[in-house]
mmCIF file of C-alpha atoms in Angstrom:
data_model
loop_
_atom_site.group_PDB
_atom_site.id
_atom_site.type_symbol
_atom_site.label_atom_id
_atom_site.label_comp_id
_atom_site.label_asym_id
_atom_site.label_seq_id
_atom_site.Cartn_x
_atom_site.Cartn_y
_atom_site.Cartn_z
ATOM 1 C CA UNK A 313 22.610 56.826 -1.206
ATOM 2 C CA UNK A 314 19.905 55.396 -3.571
ATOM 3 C CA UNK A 315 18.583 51.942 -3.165
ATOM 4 C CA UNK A 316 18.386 49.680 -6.771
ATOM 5 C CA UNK A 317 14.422 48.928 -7.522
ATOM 6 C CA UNK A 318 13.657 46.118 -6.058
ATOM 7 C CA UNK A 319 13.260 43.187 -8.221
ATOM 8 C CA UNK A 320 9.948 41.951 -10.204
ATOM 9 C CA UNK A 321 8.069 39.314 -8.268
ATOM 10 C CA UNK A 322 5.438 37.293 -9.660
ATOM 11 C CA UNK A 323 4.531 36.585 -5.953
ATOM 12 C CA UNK A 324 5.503 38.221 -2.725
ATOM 13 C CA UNK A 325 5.142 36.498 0.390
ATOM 14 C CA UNK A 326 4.124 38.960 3.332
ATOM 15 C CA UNK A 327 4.527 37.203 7.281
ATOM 16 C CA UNK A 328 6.351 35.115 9.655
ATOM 17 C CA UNK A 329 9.041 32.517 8.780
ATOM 18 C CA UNK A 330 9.763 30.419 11.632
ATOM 19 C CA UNK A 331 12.615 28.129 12.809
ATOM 20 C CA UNK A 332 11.212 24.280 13.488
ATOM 21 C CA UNK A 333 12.150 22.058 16.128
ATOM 22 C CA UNK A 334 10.789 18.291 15.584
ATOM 23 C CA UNK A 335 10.725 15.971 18.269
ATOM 24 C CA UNK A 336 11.293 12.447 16.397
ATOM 25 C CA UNK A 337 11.500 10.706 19.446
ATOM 26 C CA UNK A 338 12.995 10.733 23.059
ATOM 27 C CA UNK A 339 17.037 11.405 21.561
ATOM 28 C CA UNK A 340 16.079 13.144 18.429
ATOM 29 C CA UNK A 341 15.359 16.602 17.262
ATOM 30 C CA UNK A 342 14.874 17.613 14.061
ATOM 31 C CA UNK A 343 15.466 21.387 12.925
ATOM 32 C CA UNK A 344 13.431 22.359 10.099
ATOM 33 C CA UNK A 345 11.722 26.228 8.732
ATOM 34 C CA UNK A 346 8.135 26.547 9.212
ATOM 35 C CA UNK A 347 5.629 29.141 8.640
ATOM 36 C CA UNK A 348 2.678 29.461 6.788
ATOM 37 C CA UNK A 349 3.673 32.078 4.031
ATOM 38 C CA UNK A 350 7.435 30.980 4.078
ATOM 39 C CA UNK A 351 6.182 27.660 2.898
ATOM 40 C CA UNK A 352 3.991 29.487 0.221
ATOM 41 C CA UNK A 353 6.715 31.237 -1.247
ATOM 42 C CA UNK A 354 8.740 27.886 -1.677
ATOM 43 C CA UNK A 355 6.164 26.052 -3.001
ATOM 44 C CA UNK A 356 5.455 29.050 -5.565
ATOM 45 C CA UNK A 357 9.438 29.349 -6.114
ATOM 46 C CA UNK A 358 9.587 25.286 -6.569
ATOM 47 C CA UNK A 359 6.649 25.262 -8.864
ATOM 48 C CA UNK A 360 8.758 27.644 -11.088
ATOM 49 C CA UNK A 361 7.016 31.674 -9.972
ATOM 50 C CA UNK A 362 9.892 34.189 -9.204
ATOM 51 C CA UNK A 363 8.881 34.403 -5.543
ATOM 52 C CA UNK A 364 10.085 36.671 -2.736
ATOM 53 C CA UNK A 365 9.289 37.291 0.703
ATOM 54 C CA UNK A 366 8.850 40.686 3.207
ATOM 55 C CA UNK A 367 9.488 39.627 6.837
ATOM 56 C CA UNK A 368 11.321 40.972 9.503
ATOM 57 C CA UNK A 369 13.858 38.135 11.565
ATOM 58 C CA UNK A 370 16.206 38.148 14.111
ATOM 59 C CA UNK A 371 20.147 38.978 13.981
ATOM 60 C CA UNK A 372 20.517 35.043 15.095
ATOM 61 C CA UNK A 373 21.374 31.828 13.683
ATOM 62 C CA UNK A 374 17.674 30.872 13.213
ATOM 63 C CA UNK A 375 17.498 34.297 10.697
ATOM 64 C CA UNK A 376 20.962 32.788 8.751
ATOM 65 C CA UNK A 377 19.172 29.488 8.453
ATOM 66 C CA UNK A 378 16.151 31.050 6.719
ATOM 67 C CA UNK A 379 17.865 33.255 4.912
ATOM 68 C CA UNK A 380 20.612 30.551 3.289
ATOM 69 C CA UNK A 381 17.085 28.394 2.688
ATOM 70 C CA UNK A 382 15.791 31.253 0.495
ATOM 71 C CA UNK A 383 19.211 31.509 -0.951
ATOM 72 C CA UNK A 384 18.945 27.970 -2.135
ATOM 73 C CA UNK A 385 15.614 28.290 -3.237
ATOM 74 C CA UNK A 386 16.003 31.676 -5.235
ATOM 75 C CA UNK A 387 13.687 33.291 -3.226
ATOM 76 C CA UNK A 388 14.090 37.145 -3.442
ATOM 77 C CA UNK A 389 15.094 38.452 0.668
ATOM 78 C CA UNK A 390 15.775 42.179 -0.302
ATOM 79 C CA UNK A 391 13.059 42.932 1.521
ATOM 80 C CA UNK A 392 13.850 40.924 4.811
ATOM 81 C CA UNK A 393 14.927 43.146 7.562
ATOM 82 C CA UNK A 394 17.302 41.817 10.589
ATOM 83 C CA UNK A 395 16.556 43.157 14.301
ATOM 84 C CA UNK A 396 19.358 44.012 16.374
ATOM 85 C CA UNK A 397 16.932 43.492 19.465
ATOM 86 C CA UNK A 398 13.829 41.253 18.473
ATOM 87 C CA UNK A 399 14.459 37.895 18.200
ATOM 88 C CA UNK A 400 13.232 34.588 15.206
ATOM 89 C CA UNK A 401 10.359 32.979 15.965
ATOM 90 C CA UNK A 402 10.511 29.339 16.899
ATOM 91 C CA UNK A 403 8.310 26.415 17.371
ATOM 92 C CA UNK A 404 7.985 22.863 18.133
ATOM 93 C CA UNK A 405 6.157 19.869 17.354
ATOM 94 C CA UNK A 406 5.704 16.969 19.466
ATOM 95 C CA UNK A 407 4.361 13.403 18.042
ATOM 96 C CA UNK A 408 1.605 11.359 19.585
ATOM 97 C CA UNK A 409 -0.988 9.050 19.645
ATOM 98 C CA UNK A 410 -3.565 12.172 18.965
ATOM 99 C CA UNK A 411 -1.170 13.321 16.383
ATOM 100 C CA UNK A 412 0.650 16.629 15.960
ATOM 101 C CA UNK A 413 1.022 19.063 18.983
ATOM 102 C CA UNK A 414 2.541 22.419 17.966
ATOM 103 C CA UNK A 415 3.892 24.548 20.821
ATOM 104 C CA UNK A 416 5.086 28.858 19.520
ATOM 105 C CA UNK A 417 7.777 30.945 21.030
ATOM 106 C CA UNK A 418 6.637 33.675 18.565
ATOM 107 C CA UNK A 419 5.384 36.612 21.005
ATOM 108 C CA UNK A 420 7.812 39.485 20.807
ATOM 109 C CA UNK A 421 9.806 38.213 17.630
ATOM 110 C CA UNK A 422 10.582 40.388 15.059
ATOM 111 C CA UNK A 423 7.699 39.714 12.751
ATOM 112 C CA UNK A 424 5.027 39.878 14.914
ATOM 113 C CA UNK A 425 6.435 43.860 15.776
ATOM 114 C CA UNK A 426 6.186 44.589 12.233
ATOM 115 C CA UNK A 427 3.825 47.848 11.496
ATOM 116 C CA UNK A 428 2.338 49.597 8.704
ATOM 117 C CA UNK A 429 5.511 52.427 9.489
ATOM 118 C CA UNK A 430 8.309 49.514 8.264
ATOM 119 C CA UNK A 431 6.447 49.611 4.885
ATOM 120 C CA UNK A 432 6.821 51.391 1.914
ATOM 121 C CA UNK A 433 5.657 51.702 -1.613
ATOM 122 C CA UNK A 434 9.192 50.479 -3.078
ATOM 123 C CA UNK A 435 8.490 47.514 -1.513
ATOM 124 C CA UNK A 436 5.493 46.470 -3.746
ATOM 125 C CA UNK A 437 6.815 48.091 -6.941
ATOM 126 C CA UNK A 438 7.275 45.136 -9.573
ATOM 127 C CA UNK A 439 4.794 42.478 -7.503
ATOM 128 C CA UNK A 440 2.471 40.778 -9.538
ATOM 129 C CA UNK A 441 0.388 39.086 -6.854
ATOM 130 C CA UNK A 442 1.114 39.847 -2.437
ATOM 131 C CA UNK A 443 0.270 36.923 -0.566
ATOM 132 C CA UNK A 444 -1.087 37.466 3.329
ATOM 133 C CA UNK A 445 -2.603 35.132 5.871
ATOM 134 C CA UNK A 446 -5.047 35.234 8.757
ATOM 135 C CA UNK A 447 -2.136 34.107 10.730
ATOM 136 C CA UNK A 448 0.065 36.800 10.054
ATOM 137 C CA UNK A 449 -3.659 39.208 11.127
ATOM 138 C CA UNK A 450 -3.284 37.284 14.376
ATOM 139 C CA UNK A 451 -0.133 36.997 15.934
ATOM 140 C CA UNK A 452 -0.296 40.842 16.925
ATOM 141 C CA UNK A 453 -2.335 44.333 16.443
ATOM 142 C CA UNK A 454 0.428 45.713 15.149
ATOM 143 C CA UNK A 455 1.150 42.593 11.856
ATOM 144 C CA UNK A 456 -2.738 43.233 11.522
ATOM 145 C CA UNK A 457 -2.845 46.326 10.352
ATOM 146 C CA UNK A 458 0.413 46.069 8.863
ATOM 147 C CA UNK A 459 -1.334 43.382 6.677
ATOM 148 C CA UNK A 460 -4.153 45.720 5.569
ATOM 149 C CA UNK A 461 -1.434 48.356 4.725
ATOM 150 C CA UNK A 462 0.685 45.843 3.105
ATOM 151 C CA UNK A 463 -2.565 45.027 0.835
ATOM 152 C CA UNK A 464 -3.304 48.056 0.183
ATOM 153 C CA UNK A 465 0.284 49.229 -0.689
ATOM 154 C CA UNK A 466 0.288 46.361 -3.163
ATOM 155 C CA UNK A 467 -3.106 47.312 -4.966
ATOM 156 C CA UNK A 468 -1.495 51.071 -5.611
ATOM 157 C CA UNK A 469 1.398 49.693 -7.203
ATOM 158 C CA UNK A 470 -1.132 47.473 -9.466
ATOM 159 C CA UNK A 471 -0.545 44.023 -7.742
ATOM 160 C CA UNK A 472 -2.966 41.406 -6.868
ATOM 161 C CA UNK A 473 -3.449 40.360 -2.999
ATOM 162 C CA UNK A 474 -4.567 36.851 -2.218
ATOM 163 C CA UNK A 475 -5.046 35.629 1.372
ATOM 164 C CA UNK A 476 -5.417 32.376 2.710
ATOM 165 C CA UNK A 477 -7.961 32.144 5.888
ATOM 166 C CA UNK A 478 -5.366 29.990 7.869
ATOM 167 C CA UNK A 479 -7.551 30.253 11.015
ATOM 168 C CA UNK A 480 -5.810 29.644 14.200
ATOM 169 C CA UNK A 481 -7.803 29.792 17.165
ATOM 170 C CA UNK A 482 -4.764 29.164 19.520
ATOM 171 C CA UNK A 483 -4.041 32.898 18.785
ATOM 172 C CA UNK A 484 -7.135 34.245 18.427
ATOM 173 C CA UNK A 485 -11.217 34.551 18.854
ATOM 174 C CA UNK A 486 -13.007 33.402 15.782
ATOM 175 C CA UNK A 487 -15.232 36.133 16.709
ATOM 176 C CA UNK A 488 -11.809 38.536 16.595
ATOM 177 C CA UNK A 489 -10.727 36.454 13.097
ATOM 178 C CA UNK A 490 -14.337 37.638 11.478
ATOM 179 C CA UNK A 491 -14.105 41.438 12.650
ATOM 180 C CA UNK A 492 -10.214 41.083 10.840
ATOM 181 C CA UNK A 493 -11.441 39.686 7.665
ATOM 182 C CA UNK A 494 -14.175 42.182 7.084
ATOM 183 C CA UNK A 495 -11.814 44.919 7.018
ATOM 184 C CA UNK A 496 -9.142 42.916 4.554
ATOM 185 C CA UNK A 497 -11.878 41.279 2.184
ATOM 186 C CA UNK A 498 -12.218 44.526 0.260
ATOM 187 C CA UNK A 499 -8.731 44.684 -1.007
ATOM 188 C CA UNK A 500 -8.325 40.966 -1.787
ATOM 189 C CA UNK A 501 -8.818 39.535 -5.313
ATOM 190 C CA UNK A 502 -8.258 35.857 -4.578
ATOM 191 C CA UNK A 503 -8.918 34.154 -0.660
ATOM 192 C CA UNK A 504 -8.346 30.595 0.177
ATOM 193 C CA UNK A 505 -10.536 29.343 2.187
ATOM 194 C CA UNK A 506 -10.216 26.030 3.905
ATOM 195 C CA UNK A 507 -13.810 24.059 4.433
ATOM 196 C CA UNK A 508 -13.133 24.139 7.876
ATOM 197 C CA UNK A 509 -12.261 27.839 8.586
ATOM 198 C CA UNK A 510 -15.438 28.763 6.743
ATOM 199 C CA UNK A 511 -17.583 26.609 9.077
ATOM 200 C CA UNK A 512 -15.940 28.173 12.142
ATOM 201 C CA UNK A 513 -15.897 31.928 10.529
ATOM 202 C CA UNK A 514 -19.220 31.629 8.722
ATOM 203 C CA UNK A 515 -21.398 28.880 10.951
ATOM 204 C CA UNK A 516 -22.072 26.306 7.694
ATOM 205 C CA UNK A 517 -20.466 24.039 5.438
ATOM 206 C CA UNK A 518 -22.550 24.976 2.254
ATOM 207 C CA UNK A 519 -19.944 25.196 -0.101
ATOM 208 C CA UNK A 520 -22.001 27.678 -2.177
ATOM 209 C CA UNK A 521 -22.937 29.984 1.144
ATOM 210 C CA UNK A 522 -19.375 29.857 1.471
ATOM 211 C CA UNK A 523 -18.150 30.978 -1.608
ATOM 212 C CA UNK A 524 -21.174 33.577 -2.082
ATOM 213 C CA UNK A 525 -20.264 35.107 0.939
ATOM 214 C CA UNK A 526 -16.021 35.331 0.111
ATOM 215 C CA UNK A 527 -17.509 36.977 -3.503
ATOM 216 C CA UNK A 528 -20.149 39.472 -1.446
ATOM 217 C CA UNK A 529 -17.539 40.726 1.170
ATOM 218 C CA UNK A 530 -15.343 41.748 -2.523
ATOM 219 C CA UNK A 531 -13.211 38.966 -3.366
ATOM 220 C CA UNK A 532 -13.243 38.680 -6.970
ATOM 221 C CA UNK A 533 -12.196 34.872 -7.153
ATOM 222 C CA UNK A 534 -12.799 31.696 -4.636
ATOM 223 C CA UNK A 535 -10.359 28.973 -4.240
ATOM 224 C CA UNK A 536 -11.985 26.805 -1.495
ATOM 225 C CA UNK A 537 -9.875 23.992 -0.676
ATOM 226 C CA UNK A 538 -12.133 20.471 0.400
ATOM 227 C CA UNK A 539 -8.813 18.398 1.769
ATOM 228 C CA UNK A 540 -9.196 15.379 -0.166
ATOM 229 C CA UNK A 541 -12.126 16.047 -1.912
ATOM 230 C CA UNK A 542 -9.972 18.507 -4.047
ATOM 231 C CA UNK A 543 -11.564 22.612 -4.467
ATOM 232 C CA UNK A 544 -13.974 24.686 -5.947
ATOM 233 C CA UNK A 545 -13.118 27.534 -7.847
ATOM 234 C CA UNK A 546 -15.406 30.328 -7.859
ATOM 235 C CA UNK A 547 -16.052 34.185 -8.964
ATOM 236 C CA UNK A 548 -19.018 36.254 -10.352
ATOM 237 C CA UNK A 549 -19.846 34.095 -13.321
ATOM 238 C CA UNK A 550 -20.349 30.818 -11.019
ATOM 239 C CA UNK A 551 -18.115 27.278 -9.780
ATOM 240 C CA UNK A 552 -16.316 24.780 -11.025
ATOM 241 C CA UNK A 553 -15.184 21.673 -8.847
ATOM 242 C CA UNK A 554 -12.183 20.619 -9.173
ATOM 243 C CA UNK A 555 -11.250 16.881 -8.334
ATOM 244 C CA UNK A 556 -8.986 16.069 -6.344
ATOM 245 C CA UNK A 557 -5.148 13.567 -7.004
ATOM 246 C CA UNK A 558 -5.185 10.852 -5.252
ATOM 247 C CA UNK A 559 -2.567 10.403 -2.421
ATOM 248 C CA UNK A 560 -1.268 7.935 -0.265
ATOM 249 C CA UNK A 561 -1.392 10.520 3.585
ATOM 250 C CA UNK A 562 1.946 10.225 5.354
ATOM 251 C CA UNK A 563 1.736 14.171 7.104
ATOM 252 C CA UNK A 564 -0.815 16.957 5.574
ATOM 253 C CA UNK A 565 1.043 19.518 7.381
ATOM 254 C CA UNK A 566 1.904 21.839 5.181
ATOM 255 C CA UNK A 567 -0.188 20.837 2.060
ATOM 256 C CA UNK A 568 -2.241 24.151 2.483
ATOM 257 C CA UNK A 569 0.870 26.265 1.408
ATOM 258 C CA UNK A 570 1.701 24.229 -0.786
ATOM 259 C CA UNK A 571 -1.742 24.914 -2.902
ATOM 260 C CA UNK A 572 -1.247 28.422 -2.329
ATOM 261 C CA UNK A 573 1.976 28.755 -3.381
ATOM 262 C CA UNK A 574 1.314 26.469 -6.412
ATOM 263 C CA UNK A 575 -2.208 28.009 -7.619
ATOM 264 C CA UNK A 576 -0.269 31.430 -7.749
ATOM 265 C CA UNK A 577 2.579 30.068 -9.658
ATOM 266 C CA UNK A 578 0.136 28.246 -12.631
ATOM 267 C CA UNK A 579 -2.224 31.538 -12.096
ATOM 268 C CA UNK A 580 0.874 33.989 -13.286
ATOM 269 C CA UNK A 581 1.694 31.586 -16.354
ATOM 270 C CA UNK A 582 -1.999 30.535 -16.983
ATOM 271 C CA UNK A 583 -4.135 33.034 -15.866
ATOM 272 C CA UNK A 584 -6.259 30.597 -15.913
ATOM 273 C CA UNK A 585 -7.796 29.783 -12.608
ATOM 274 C CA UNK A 586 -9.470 26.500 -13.048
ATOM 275 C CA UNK A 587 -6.048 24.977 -14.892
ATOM 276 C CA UNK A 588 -3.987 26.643 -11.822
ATOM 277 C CA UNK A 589 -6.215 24.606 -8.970
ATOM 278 C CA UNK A 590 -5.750 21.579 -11.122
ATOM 279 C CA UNK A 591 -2.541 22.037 -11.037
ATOM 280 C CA UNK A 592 -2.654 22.657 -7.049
ATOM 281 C CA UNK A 593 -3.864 19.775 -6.477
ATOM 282 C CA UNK A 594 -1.269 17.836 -7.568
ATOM 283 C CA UNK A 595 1.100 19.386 -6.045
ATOM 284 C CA UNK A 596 -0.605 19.582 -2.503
ATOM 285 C CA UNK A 597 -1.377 15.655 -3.168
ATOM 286 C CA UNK A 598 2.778 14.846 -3.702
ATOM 287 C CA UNK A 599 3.117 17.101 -0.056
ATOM 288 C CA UNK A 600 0.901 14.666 1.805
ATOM 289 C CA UNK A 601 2.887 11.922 1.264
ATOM 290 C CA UNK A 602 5.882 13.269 2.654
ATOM 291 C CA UNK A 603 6.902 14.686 6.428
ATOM 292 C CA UNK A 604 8.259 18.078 6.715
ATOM 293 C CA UNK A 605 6.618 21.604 5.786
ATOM 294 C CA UNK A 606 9.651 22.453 3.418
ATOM 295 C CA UNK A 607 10.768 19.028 2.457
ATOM 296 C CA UNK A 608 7.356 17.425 1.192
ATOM 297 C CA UNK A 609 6.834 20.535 -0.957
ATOM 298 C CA UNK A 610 7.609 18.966 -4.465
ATOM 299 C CA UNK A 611 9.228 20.878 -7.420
ATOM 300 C CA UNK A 612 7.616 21.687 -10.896
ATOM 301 C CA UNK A 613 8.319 18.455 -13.065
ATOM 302 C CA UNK A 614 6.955 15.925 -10.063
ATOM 303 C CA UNK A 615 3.860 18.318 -10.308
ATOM 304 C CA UNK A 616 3.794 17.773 -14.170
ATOM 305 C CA UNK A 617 4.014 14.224 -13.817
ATOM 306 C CA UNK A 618 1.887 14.164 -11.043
ATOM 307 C CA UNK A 619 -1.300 15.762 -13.524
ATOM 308 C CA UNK A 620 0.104 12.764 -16.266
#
């Protein structure tokens, strides 16, 4: 029986969605859907890309949560695979006088067992850019080099790959996060790189060591995001800063996905790179100043009016 092609995808979203459990306070817990490149692919869906995501879940009632929040977002699930024995991963978040303390139940779930075998060409067929993370490199061997082959799959069926650095050094060595990123940097045309993940990859702060290095290893473009001091944008032909939106900070959890997932949707209708971090900026200023990974991400026309 013959599958229907898959449909076109400005962006596809390649890692682990994970169910949220937020402890308010002592009586209240608050269920939510977390994960770095989930949150991309709303934010990019939101901001008005036709977005879609490749993940495996669980056959559980965190995977029908996800999967009706995709629904509801049109984000594109055909290629979201259910295990029968691996379960959703979860985590929780705990609120304090130190701030935010994230605990995982993520070893073992069925993302992190994804390999380069569940792939296929098919998959990529249609995909304008495939987005990847240094988390989804992390949380096993077997997701890192099914994040190489996912990049590569996508560059042979003439998509872009960005990748956001998303360091975590809860699940892994910086030294082991460096060795990883050498090996993906050659089949990446855009990489987001956080100020502080370059420090802790790289050893400095320079934001043109930074971006010289991103462009040497192959990158072909440089978004480098500063927090509130907004991004530079940078490729062969040099940098532009970028200022930032001003924001009133309620939560920044989150805002990082939500520039992804906005530069890629302004970078398919722009190409324009500059315009799209511009653009980013706003958006990841409006997530600030909410709480909530998915909730705070803000739709196209509050980005618009956010820019004036």
């Amino acid at each position: 029986m013959s599958h229907p092609p898959p449909k076109p995808l400005d962006i596809l979203c390649f890692g682990e969605p994970m169910f949220e459990f937020s402890f308010v306070d002592e009586d209240t817990i608050r269920p939510g859907i977390g994960g770095d490149v989930s949150n991309t692919a709303v934010a990019a869906a939101r901001a008005g890309a036709r977005a879609g995501m490749l993940t495996h879940l669980g056959s559980d009632n965190f995977a029908e949560r996800i999967l009706q929040l995709y629904a509801d977002e049109g984000i594109d699930a055909s290629r979201v695979v259910q295990s029968e024995t691996a379960p959703t991963g979860l985590y929780f978040i705990d609120y304090g006088p130190d701030g935010h303390q994230f605990s995982y139940r993520r070893a073992g779930s069925a993302a992190s067992l994804v390999g380069p075998e569940d792939l296929s060409p098919e998959m990529f067929e249609g995909v304008g850019v495939l987005h990847i993370s240094g988390i989804t490199q992390a949380i096993s061997a077997s997701s890192c080099a099914a994040t190489v082959r996912a990049a590569e799959l996508a560059r042979a069926a003439g998509a872009r790959v960005s990748f956001d650095t998303n360091l975590r050094l809860n699940l892994w060595s910086a030294e082991d996060a460096r060795q990883a990123l050498k090996q993906i940097l050659p089949l990446v045309d855009i990489v987001f790189p956080s100020l502080e993940d370059a420090e802790a990859l790289f050893g400095t702060s320079g934001v043109d060591d930074i971006c010289r290095r991103f462009l040497a290893e192959g990158a072909a473009l440089v978004v480098l995001t500063l927090g509130e001091d907004g991004a530079v944008v940078a490729d062969a032909n040099g940098q532009v800063a970028v200022a930032p939106c001003k924001a009133a900070l309620v939560d920044a959890t989150g805002a990082g996905d939500t520039f992804d997932g906005s530069f890629l949707a302004e970078y398919a209708r722009t190409s324009d790179a500059v315009t799209a971090a511009r653009f980013a900026c706003a958006a990841a200023s409006l997530s600030v100043e909410n709480v909530g990974a998915v909730k705070s991400i803000p739709k196209l026309d509050a980005i618009r009016a956010r820019q004036g």
